[in-house]
Coordinates of C-alpha atoms in Angstrom, one line a residue:
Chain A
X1 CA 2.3 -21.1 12.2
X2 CA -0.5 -23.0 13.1
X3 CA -2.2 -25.8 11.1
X4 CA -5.4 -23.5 11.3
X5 CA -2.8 -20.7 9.7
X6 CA -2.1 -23.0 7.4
X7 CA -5.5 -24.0 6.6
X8 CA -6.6 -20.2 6.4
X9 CA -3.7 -19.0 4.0
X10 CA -4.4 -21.6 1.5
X11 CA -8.1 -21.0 1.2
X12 CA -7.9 -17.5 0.5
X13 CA -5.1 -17.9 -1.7
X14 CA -6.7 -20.4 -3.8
X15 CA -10.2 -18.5 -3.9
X16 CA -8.4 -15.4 -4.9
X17 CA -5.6 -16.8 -7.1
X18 CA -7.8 -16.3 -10.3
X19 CA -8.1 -12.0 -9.1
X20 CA -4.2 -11.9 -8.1
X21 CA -3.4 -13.4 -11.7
X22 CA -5.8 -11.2 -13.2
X23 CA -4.6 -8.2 -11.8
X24 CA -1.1 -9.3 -12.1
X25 CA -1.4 -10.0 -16.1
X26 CA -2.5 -6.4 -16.5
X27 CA 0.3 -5.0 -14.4
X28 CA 3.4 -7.3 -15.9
X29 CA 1.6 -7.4 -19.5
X30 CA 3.1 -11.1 -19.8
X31 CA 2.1 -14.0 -18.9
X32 CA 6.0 -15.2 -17.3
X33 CA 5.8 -11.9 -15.4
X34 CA 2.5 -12.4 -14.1
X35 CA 3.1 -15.9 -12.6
X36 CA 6.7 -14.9 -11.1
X37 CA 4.7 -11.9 -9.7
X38 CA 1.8 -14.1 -8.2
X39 CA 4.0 -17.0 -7.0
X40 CA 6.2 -14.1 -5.1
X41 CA 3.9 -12.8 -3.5
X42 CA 1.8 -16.1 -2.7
X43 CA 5.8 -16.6 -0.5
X44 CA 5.8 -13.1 0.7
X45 CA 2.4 -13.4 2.4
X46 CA 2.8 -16.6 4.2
X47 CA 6.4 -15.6 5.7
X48 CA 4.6 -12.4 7.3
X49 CA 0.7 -13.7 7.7
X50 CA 1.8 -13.0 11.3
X51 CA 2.0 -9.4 10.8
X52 CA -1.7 -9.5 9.7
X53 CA -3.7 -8.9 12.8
X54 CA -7.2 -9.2 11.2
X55 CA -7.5 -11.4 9.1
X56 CA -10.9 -9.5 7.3
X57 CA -8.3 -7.6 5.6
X58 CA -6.3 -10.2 3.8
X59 CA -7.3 -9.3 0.5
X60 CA -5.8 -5.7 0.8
X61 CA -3.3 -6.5 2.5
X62 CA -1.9 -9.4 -0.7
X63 CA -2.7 -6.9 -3.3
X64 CA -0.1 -4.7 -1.1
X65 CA 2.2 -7.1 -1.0
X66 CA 1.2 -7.2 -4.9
X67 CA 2.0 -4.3 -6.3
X68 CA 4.7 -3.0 -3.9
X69 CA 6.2 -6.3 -5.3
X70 CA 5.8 -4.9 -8.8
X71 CA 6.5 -1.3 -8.3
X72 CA 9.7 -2.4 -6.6
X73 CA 10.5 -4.8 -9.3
X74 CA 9.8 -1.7 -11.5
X75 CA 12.5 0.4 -9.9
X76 CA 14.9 -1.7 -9.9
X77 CA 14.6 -2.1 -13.9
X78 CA 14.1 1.7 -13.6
X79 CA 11.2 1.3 -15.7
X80 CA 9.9 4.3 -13.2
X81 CA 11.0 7.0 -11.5
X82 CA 11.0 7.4 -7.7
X83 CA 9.2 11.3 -8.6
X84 CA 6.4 9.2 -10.9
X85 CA 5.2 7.5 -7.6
X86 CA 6.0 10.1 -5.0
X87 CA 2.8 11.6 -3.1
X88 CA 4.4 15.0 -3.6
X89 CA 3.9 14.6 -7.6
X90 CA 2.5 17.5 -10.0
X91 CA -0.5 16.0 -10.2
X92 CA -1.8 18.9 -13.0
X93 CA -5.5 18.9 -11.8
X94 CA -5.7 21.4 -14.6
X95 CA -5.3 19.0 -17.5
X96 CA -8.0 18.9 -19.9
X97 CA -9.8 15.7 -19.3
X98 CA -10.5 13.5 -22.6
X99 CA -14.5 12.6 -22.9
X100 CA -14.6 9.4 -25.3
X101 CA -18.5 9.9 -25.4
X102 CA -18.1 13.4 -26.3
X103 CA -15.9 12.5 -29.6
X104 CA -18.3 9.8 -30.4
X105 CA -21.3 11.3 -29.5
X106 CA -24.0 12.8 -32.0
X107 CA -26.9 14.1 -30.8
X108 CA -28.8 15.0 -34.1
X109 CA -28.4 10.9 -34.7
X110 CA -30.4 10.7 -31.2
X111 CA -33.1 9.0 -32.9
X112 CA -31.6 7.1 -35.7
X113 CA -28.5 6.2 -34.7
X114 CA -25.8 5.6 -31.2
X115 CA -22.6 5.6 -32.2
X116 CA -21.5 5.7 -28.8
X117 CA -23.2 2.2 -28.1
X118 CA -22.2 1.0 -31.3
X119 CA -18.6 1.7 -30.2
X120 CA -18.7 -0.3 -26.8
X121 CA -21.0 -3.1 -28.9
X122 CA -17.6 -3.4 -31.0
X123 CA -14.7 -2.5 -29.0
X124 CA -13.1 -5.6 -28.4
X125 CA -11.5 -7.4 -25.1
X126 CA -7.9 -6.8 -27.0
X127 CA -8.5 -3.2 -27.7
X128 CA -9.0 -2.5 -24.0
X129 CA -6.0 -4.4 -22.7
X130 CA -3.9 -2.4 -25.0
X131 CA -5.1 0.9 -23.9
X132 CA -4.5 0.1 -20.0
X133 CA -1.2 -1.8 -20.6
X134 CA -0.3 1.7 -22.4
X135 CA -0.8 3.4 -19.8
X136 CA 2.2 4.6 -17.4
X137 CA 2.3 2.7 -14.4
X138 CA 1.8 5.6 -12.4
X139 CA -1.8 6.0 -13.7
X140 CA -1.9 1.9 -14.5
X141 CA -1.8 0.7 -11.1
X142 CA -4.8 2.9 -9.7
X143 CA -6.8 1.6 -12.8
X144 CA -6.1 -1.9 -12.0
X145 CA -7.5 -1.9 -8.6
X146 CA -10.2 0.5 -9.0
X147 CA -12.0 -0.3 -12.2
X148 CA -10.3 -4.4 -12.4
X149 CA -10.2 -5.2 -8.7
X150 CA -12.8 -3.0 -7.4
X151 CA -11.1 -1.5 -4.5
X152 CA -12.3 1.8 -3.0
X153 CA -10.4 5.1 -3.3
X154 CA -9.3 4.5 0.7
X155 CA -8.0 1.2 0.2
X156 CA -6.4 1.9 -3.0
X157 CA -5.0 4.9 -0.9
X158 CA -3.6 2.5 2.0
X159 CA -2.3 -0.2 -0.6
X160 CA 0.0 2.6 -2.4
X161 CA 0.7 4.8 0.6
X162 CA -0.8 7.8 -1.0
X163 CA -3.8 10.1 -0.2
X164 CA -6.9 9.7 -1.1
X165 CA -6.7 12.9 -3.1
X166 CA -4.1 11.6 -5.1
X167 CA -5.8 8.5 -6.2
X168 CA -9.2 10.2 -7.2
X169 CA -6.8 12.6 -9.2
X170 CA -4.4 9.9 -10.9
X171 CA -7.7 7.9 -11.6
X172 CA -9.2 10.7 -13.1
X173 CA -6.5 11.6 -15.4
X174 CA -5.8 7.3 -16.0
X175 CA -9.3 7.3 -17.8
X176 CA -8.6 10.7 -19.9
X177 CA -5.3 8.8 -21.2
X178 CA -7.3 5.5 -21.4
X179 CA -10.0 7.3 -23.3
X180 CA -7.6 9.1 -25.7
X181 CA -5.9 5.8 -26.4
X182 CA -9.4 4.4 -27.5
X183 CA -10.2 7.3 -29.3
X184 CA -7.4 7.2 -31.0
X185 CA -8.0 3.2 -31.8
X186 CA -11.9 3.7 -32.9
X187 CA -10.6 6.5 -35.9
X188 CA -8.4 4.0 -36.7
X189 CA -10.4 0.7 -36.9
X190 CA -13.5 3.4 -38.4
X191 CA -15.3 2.4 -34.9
X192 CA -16.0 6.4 -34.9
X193 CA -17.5 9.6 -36.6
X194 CA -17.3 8.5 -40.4
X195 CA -15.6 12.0 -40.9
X196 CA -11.9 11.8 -40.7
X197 CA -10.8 14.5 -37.7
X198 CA -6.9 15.8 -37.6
X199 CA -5.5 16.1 -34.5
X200 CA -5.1 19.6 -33.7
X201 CA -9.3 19.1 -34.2
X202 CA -9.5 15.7 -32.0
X203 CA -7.4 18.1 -29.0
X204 CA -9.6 21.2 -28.9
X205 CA -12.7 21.0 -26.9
X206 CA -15.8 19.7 -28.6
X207 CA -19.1 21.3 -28.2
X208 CA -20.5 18.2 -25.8
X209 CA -18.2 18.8 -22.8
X210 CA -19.6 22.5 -21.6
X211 CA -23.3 21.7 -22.7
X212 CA -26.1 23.3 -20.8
X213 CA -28.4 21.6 -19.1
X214 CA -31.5 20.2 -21.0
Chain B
X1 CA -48.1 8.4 9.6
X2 CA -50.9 9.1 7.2
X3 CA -50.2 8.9 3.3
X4 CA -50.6 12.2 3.1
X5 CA -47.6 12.9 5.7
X6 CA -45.9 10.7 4.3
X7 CA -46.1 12.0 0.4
X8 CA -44.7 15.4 2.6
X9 CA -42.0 13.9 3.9
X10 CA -41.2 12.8 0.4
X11 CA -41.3 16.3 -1.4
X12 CA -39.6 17.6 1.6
X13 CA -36.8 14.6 0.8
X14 CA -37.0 15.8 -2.7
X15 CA -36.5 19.6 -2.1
X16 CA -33.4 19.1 0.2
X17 CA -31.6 17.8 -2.9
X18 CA -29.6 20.7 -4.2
X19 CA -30.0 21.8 -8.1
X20 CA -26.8 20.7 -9.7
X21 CA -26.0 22.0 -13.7
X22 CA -24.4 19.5 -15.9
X23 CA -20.7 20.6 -15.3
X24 CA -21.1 19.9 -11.5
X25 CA -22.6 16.4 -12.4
X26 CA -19.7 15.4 -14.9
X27 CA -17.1 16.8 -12.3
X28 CA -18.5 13.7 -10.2
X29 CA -19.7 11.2 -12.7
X30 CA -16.4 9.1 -11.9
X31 CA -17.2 9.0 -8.0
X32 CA -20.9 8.5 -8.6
X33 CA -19.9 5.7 -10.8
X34 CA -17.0 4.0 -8.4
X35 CA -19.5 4.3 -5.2
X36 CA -17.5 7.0 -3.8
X37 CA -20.0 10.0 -3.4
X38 CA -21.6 10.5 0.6
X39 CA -25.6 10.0 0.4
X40 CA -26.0 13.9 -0.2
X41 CA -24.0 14.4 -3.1
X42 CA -25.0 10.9 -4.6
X43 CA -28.3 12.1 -4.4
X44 CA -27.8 15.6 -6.9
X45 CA -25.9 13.4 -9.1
X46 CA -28.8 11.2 -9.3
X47 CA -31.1 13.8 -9.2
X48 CA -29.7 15.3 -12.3
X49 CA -28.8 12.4 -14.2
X50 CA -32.9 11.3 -14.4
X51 CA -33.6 15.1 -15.7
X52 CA -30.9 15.8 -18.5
X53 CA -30.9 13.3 -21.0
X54 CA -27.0 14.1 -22.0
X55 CA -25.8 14.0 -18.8
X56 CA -27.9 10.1 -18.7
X57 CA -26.5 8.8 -22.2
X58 CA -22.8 9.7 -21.0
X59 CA -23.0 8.0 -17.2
X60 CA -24.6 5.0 -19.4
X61 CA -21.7 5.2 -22.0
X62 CA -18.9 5.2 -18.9
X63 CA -21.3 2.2 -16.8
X64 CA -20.7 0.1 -19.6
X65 CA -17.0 0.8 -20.4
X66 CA -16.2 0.6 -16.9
X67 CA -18.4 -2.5 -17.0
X68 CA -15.5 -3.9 -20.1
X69 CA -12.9 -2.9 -18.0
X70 CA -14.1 -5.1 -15.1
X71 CA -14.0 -8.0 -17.4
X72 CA -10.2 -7.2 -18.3
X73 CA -9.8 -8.7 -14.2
X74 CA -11.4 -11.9 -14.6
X75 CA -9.1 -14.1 -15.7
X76 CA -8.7 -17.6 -15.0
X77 CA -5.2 -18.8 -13.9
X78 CA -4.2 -21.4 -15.9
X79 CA -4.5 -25.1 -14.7
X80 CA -0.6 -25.6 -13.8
X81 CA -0.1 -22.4 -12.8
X82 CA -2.7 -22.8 -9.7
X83 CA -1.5 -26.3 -9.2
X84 CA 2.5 -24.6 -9.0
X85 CA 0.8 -22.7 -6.7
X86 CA -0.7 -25.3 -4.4
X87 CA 3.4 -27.2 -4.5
X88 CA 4.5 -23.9 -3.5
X89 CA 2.2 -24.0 -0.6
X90 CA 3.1 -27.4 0.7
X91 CA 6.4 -26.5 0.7
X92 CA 6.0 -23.8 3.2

């Protein structure tokens, strides 16, 4: 390596150490975790930098290293199957998907009230953590890039060596389990509808989700 | 071009935008949302979302919530962490 190698590494790590500990936080769910995760692959990337041939697409090519890092590390404590993060998985494109907005929703409030904006004005930093760090890491890895990171589908694609396909489709079913979760947390905390709702009621599909157009 | 041509080429822009019903605009609110849709398709969702109110208050409500979740990412490595990093380094 050359002393402009050198030079390059370090400035890209240290501009992006603050996104690769983000993301890394989210996926471990501890701080210990996250820095083992983040200092492991800070070492993975500068023994093969040389298998990088442009350099434009170092910040894919760490988060990679990233989370192949942590999905291995995963296996190993079987926290996950090998079927969970197969590209040949069920991927049930017929589940139900779980609106938030249409729980929280009221339109006869339309002019006096929005408890859909009064939810997001309450819903707190904590609240959110908890939902994603619930989620399976199946579904939890896709979030982390797309909606943390900001990665497109294709590069979240390349990064877990899965079709495109199957990233709009674990995404997709990510924010119905992410939604549900918050649901679930807004009845609790009285965030939602003042009416209490059971949860054979909460399940079946409210009148929001098929509405005509206006 | 005279403004007149040009206000044509507009409504003719307009008309090539395909109708779409609220179901066909929720199937891609997520993709409209992440930057994923081609110009065509971005354009319908668009298109719809400035004519049904409903469909406008729910891309709003997931904007901002993916907007939260954005902030979940910005975290700031703590002090000695990024300085264990930069010993790391060196050692290389």
């Amino acid at each position: 390596m050359t002393d402009a190698d050198r030079a390059f590494f370090e400035g890209e790590i240290t501009s992006l150490l603050s996104s690769l500990y983000g993301a890394a936080l989210r996926l471990a769910k501890n701080r210990a975790d996250a820095e083992d995760l983040v200092a492991e692959t800070v070492a993975k990337g500068w023994s093969g930098l040389h298998t990088l041939h442009d350099r434009r697409c170092f910040r894919g090519w760490l988060f990679r290293i990233l989370t192949n890092t942590f999905l291995s590390e995963c296996r190993k404590k079987e926290m996950i199957s090998l079927e969970d993060l197969g590209d040949s998985e069920q991927e049930n494109a017929d589940e139900q998907a779980f609106s938030l907005f249409d729980r929280l929703h009221q339109p006869f409030l339309l002019w006096w009230g929005n408890p859909e904006q009064e939810f997001l004005n309450k819903v707190l930093r904590d609240d959110l953590q908890k939902a994603v760090d619930a989620l399976p890491e199946v579904f939890r890895v896709p979030v982390i890039l797309s909606d943390l990171e900001g990665f497109t589908y294709q590069e979240i694609a390349e990064i877990l060596h899965v079709p495109v396909g199957t990233v709009r489709s674990r995404l997709n079913r990510a924010r119905s389990q992410l939604q549900k979760a918050l649901w679930e947390h807004a009845r609790a905390a009285g965030l939602g509808p003042h009416a209490p709702v059971n949860d054979a009621a909460a399940d079946a599909p409210q009148p929001g989700e098929h509405h005509e157009r206006h | 071009m005279t403004p007149r041509q040009t206000r044509r080429n507009q409504v003719n822009t307009m008309s090539d935008i395909k109708e779409i019903n609220c179901e066909q605009a929720l199937a891609r609110l997520f993709e409209f949302l992440d930057h994923e849709l081609d110009a065509a398709h971005r354009a319908e969702v668009e298109h719809h979302l400035h004519a049904c109110r409903a469909c406008y208050s729910r891309a709003e409500f997931e904007k901002r919530l993916k907007g939260k979740l954005a902030a979940l990412g910005q975290e700031q490595a703590p002090p000695e962490f990024a300085q264990h990093i930069k010993t790391l380094m060196r050692r290389f």
